[in-house]
Coordinates of C-alpha atoms in Angstrom, one line a residue:
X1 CA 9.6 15.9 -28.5
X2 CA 11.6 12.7 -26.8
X3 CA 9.5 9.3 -26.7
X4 CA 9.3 9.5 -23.1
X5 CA 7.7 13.4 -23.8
X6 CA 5.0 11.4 -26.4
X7 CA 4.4 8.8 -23.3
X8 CA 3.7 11.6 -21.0
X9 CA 1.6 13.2 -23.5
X10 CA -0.3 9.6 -24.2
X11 CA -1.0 10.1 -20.2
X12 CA -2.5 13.2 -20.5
X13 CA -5.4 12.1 -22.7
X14 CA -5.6 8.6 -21.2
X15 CA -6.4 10.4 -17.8
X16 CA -8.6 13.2 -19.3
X17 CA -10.8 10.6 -20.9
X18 CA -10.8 9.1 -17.5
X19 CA -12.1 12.1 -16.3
X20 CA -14.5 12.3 -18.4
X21 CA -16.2 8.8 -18.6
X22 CA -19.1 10.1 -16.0
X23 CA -20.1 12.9 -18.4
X24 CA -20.7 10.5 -21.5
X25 CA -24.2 9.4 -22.2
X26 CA -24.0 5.9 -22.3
X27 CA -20.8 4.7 -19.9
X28 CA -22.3 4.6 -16.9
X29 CA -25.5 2.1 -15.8
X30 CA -28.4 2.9 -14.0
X31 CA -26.3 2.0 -11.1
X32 CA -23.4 4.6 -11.9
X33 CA -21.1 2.4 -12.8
X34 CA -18.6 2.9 -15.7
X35 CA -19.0 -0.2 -18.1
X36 CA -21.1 -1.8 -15.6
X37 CA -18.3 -2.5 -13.8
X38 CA -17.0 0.4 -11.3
X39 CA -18.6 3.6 -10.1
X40 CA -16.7 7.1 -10.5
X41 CA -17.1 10.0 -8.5
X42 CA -16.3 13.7 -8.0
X43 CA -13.4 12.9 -6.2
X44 CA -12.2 10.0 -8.6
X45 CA -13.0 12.6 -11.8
X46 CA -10.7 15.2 -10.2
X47 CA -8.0 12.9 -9.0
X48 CA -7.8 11.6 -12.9
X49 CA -7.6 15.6 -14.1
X50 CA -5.1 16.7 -11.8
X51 CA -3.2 13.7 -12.9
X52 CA -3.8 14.6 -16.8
X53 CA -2.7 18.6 -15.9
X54 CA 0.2 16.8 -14.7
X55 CA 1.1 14.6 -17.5
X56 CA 0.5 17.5 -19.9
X57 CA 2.7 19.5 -17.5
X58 CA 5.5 17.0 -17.0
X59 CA 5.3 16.4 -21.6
X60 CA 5.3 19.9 -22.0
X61 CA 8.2 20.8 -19.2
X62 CA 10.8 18.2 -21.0
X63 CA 12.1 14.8 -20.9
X64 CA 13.2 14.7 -17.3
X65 CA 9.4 15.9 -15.9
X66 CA 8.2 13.2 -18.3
X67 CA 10.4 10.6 -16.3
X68 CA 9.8 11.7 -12.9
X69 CA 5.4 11.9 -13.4
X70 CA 5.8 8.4 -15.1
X71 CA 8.1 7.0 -12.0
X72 CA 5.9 8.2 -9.7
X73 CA 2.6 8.4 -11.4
X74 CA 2.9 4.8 -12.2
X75 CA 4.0 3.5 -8.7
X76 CA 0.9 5.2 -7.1
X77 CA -0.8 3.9 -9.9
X78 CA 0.2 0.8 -9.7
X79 CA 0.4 0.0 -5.8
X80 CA -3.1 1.4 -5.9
X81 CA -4.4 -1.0 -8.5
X82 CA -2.8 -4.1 -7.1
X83 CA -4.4 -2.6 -3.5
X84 CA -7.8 -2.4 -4.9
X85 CA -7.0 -6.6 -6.7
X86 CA -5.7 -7.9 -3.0
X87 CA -8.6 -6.4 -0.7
X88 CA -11.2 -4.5 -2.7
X89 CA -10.2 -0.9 -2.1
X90 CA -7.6 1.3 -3.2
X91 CA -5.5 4.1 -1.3
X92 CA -5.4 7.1 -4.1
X93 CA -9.3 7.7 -3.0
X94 CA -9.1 7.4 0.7
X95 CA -11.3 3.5 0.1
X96 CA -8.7 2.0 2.2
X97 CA -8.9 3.7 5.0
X98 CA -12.6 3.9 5.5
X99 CA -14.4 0.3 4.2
X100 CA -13.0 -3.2 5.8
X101 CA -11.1 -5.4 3.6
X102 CA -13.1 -7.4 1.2
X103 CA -10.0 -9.8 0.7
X104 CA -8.6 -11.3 -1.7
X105 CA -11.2 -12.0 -4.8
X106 CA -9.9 -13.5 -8.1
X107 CA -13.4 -12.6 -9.5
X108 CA -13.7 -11.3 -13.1
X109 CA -15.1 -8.2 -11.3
X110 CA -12.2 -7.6 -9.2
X111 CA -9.9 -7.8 -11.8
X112 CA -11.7 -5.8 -14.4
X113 CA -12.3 -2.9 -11.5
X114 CA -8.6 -2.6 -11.0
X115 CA -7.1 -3.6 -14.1
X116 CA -7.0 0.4 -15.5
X117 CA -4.7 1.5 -12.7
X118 CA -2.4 -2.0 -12.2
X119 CA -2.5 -1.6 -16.8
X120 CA -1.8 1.9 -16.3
X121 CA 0.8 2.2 -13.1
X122 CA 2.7 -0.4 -14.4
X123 CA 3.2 1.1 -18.1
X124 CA 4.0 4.2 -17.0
X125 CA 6.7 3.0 -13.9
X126 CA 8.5 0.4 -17.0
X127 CA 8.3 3.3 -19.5
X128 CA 9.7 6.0 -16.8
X129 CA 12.4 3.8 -15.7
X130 CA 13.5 2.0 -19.1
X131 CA 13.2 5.1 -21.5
X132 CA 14.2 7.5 -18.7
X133 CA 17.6 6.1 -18.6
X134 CA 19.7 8.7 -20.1
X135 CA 17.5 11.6 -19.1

């Protein structure tokens, strides 16, 4: 298995766990937010699977799968993190297109809430496009 396989594969149970945070006694508050800090839904917990099923998909598939769901995971990823930083709402659940903008917040809130996608977009888009380079 390539490195950019074991990245793909690293995905796959980053985004399961992800998918699972709502289900573990403890994570969420009595407001039914993860860490206190962002709430998870149905929608959110099947958006992370299908994106772990992918992952595993892409690792299991070969190299070149593992470059193209890393490319294009982590741009979504990414775009959708630095979304959510700039006006309090991402695209990847729809948030943009139904709540106004919150605008720009440099609150520790704001960045904490959108740190796991802008963290994980912009790994996987550098690993896709630096180790996918002879693939």
């Amino acid at each position: 298995m390539t490195l950019i396989q074991k990245f793909a594969l690293g995905y796959f149970v980053v985004l399961l766990a992800a998918a699972g945070l709502n289900y573990v006694p403890g994570i969420t508050d009595e407001a039914g937010l993860a860490f206190g800090i962002f709430a998870l839904d149905l929608f959110d917990d099947m958006l992370h699977l299908v994106s772990a099923l992918w992952a595993l998909a892409a690792a299991l598939l070969g190299a070149r799968a593992s470059k193209v769901f890393l490319v294009i995971f982590g741009a979504l990823y990414l775009g959708d993190g630095t979304l959510g930083f700039l006006t309090g709402w991402g695209y990847l659940d729809f948030g943009i297109f139904t709540n106004a903008s919150d605008g720009l917040s440099f609150t520790l809130f704001r960045v904490l809430a959108n740190l796991p996608h802008i963290a994980l977009g912009g790994v996987a888009l550098v690993a896709g496009l630096r180790l996918g380079r002879t693939v």
